[in-house]
Each structure stands twice: as C-alpha cells, then as structure tokens.
Short mmCIF file of C-alpha atoms in Angstrom, two decimals:
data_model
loop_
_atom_site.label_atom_id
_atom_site.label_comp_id
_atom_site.label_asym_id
_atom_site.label_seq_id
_atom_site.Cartn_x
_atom_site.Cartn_y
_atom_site.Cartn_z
CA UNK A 1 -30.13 9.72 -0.54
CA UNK A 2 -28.08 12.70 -1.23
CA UNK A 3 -24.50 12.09 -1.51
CA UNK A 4 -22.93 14.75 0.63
CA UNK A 5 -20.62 17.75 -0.97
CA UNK A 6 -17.06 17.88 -1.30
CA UNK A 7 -14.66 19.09 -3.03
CA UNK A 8 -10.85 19.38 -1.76
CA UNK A 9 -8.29 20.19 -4.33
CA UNK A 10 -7.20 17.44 -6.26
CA UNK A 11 -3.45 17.37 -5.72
CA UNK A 12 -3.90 21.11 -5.27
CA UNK A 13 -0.26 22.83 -5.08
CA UNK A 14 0.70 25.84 -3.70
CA UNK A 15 1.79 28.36 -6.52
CA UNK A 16 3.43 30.84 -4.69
CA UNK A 17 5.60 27.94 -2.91
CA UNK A 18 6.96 26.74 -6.17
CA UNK A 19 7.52 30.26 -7.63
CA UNK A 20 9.41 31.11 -4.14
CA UNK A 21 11.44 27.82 -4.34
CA UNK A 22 12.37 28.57 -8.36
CA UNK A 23 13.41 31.98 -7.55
CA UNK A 24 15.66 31.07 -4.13
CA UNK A 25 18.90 30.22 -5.94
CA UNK A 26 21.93 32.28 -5.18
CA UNK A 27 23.78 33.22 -7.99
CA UNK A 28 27.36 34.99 -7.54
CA UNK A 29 28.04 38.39 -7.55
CA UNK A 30 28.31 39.99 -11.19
CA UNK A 31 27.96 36.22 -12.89
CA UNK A 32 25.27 35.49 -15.30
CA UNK A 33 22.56 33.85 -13.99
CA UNK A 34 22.69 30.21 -15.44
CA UNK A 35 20.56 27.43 -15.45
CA UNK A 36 21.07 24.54 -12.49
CA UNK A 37 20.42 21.15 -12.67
CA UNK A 38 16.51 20.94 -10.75
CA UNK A 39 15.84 24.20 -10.88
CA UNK A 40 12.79 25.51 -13.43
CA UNK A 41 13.22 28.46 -15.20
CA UNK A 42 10.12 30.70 -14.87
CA UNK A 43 10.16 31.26 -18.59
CA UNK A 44 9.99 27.83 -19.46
CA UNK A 45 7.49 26.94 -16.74
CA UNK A 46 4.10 24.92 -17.80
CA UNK A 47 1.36 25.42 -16.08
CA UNK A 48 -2.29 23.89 -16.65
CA UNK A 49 -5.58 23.63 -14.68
CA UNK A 50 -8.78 22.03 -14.02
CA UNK A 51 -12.05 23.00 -12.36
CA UNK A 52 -11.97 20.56 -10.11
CA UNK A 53 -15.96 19.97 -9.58
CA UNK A 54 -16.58 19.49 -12.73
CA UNK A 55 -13.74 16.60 -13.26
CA UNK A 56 -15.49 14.98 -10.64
CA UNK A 57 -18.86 15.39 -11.10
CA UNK A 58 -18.77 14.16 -15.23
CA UNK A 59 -15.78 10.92 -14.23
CA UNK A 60 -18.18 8.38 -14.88
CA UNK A 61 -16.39 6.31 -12.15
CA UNK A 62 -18.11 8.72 -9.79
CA UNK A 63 -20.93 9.23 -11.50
CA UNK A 64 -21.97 5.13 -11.12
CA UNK A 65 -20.48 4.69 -7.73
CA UNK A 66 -22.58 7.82 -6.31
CA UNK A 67 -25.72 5.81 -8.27
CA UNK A 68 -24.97 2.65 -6.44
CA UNK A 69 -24.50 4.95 -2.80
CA UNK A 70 -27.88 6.24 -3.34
CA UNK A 71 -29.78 3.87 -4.32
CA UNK A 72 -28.23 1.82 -1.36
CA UNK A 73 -29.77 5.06 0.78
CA UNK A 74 -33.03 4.96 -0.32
CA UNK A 75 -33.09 1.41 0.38
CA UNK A 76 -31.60 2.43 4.10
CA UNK A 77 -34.50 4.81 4.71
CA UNK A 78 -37.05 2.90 3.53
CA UNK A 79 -36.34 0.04 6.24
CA UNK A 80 -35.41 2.71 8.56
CA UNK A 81 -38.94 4.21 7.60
CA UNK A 82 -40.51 0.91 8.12
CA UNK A 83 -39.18 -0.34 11.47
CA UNK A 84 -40.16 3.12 12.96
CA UNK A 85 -43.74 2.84 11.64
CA UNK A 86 -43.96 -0.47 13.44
CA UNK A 87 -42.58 1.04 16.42
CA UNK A 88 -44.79 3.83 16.68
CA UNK A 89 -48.06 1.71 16.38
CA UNK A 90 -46.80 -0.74 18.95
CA UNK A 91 -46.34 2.45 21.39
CA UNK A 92 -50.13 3.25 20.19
CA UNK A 93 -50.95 -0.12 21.11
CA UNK A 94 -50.03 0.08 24.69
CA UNK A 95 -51.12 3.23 25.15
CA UNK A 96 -54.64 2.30 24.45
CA UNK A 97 -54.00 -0.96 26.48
CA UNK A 98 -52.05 0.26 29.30
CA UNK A 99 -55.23 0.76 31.86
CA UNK A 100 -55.74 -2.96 31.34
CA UNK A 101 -52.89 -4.03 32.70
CA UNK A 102 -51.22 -4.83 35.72
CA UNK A 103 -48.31 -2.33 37.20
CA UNK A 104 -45.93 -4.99 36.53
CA UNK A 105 -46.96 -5.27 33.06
CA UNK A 106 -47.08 -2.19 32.07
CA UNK A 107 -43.33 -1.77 33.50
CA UNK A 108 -41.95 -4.25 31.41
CA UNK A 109 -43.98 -3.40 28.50
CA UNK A 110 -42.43 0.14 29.12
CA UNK A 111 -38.80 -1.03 29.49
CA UNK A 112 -39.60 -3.06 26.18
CA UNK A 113 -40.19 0.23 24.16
CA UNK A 114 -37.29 1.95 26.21
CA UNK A 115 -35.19 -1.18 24.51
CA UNK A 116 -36.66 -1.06 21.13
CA UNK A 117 -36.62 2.61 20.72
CA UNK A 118 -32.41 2.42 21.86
CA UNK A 119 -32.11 -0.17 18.99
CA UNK A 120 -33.83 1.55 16.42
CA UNK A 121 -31.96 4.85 17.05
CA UNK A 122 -28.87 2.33 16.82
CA UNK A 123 -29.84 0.81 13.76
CA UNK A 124 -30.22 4.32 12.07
CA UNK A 125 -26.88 5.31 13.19
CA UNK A 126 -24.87 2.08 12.15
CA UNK A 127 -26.86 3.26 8.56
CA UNK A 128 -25.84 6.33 8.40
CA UNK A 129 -22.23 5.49 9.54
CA UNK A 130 -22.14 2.74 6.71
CA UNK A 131 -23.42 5.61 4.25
CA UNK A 132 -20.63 7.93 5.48
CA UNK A 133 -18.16 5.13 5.09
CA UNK A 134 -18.84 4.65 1.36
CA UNK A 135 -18.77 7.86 1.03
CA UNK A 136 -15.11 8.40 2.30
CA UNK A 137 -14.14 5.55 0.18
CA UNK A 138 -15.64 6.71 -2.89
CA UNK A 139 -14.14 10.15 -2.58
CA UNK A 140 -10.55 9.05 -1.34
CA UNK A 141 -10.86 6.51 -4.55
CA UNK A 142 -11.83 8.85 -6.98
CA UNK A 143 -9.10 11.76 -5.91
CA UNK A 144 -6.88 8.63 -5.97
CA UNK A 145 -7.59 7.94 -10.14
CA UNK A 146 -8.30 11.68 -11.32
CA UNK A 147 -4.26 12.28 -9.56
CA UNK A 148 -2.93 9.33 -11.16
CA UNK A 149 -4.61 10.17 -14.44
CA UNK A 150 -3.25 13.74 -14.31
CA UNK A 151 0.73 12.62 -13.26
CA UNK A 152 0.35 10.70 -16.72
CA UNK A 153 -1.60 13.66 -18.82
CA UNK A 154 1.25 16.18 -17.68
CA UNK A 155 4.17 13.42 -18.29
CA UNK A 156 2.50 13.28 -21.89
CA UNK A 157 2.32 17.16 -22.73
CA UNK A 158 5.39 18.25 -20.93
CA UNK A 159 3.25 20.01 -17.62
CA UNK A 160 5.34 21.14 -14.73
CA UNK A 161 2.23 21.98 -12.81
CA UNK A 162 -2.36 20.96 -13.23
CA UNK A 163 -3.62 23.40 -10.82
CA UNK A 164 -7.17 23.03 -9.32
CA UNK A 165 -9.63 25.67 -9.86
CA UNK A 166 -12.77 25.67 -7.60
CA UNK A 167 -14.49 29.11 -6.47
CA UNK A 168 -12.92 30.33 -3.07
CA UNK A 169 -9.88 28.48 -3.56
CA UNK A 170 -6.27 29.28 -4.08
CA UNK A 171 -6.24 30.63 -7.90
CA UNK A 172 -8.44 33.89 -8.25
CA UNK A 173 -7.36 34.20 -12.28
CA UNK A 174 -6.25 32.09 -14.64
CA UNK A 175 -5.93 32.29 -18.65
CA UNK A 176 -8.53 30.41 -20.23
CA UNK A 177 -6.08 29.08 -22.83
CA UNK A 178 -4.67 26.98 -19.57
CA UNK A 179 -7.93 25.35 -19.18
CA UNK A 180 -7.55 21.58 -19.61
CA UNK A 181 -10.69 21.02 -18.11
CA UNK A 182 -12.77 19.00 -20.85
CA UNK A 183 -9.41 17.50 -22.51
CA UNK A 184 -8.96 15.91 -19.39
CA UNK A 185 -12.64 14.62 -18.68
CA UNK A 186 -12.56 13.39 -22.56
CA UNK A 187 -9.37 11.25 -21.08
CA UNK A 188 -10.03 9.85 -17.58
CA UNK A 189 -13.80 8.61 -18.85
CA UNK A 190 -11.67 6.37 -22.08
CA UNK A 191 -9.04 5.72 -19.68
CA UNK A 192 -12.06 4.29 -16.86
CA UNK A 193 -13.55 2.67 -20.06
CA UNK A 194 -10.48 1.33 -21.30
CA UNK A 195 -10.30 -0.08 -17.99
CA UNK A 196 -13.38 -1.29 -16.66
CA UNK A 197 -14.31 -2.67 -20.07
CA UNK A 198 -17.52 -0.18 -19.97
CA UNK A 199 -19.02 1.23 -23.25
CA UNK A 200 -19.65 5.13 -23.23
CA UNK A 201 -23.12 6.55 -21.99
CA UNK A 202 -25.71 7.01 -24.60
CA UNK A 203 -26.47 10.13 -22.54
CA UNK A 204 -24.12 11.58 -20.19
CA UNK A 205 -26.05 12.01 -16.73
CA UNK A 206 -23.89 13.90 -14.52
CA UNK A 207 -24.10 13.13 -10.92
CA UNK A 208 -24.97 15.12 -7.46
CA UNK A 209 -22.64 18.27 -7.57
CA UNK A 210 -19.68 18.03 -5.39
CA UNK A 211 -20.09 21.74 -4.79
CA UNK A 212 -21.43 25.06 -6.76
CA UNK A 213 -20.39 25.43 -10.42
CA UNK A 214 -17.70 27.79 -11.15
#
C-alpha cells in the first residue's frame, strides 16, 4: 500500500523574518553602526539548505519504516479482500435461495447481510485509520530526527540558518555552493546507523517519494 505524500518543511524558517529582525536595530543619529550583543550581522550571516524530499526519501529510518507500513497494507487489503469475497458469495447464496424461504426468513437473513455489510465497511475503516495513524507517526518521527540531526550539523559548521528547499515553497533561488543536501544524507544515515546498530545497505533502495523531485 502506497504510503501517502508529504512533505512540509523541515524546520522551514522564514527568511525574510530573520533578515527584517537583523536589520530592525536603531542606531543613533550620526554614530557608527556597531555590532550588539544578539544581533547577526548580514555579512557574517551563514546560511545552508536542503531539498527537503530528498533528505527524506534516502534517511534509511524512513526508508525501513515506510517498508514495514506497506507491507502491513498489503497484508490489510488482502484480509479486507478476503472477508468481502466471502461476503459477496453469501449475498449470492441467498439470492438464489431466497424463493425458498419463508418471509420471516428471508427478513432476518436480510438484516444479517445489512449487519455484516456495516461491519465489514467498519473493519475497512478501523484499517485504514490504523494505516493513517502510522503514517502520522512515522512522519512526525522522522521530521523529529532529520531537525535534531540538523541543530547538531549547523552547531558543528558554524550555520546560523538550514533552509528547506522543495518546489513551490518559500526559496525560489539559491546558490548551489549552499547545497548541503548529500553531506547531510551521508550524516543522518551513520548517525541512524551509529544508533540503531544497523550496517549500511548493500544497495540503497530509496523509498515512495514524499513528493515530486526538484
């Protein structure tokens, strides 16, 4: 089973927000402009970022956990799949065998079907709701690591800022020699590994796309 798109920024940051706020100091008439404690100078401001989709869809945190979600869905369907082809031959069933039985009998046979057909339509929702939960979960977690991982990449090269890059979002250009993109997907996987105590893939399979390449 598919696992559905998505692709928020990962501890996206508005740009213009943090230029405004740098630039907002007062300084006094005919004074030099000096440097105040907290304040960035734009100068000295360093700025990285990350297509975001592709962090995501080569962690091989999410790459194994979206495995184990669909796998989980195929298994849903085919039991979904199953218990509907009973129920269909059972309504066959009393449609060829309906004229052979009383009125009362065919109204409780009836009202039977009415009662299995509500439980099988509320068996496929309480799947599908499940599915959805993991989902959540596995997104929520891996936003969760891929932010922690970056607060400690920018802490360890002196970054004020990791944008995210995804087509249609915030940043429309951006210097290619800003692009930490596969420095930081070298990282997280060692850091998951390091982690998880999980050798590296003999061959890196990348997982459903969290949305359209950039």
């Amino acid at each position: 089973m598919k696992v559905k798109t998505i692709i928020n920024a990962v501890g996206m940051l508005s740009l213009a927000g943090i230029l405004l706020g740098a630039c907002n100091a007062n300084t006094p008439s005919g004074a030099a402009s000096e440097g105040v404690a907290g304040e960035i100078n734009m100068t000295d401001l360093k700025i990285a970022y990350v297509h975001t989709d592709s962090v995501i869809n080569k962690f091989e945190f999410f790459i194994n956990k979206s495995k184990e979600i669909a796998d989980k869905g195929k298994k849903f369907e085919d039991e979904l799949a199953s218990r509907a082809r009973g129920f269909e031959r059972e309504v066959a069933n009393f449609q060829q065998s309906a004229n052979t039985m009383t009125i009362n009998q065919a109204r409780a046979k009836e009202e039977e079907l009415v009662t299995k057909e509500r439980n099988l339509v509320t068996f496929r929702d309480n799947l599908m709701q499940e599915l959805s939960s993991d989902e959540s979960r596995l997104y929520n977690d891996v936003y969760d690591r891929i932010q922690e991982y970056l607060a400690k990449h920018a802490e360890k090269h002196d970054l004020e800022m990791i944008l995210s890059y995804t087509r249609g979002g915030g940043v429309w250009y951006a210097d290619k020699a800003l692009d930490i993109t596969d420095e930081v997907i070298k990282g997280i996987n060692e850091d998951f590994r390091a982690k998880s105590g999980t050798a590296a893939p003999a061959a890196q399979q990348q997982a459903p796309a969290a949305t359209e390449g950039n």
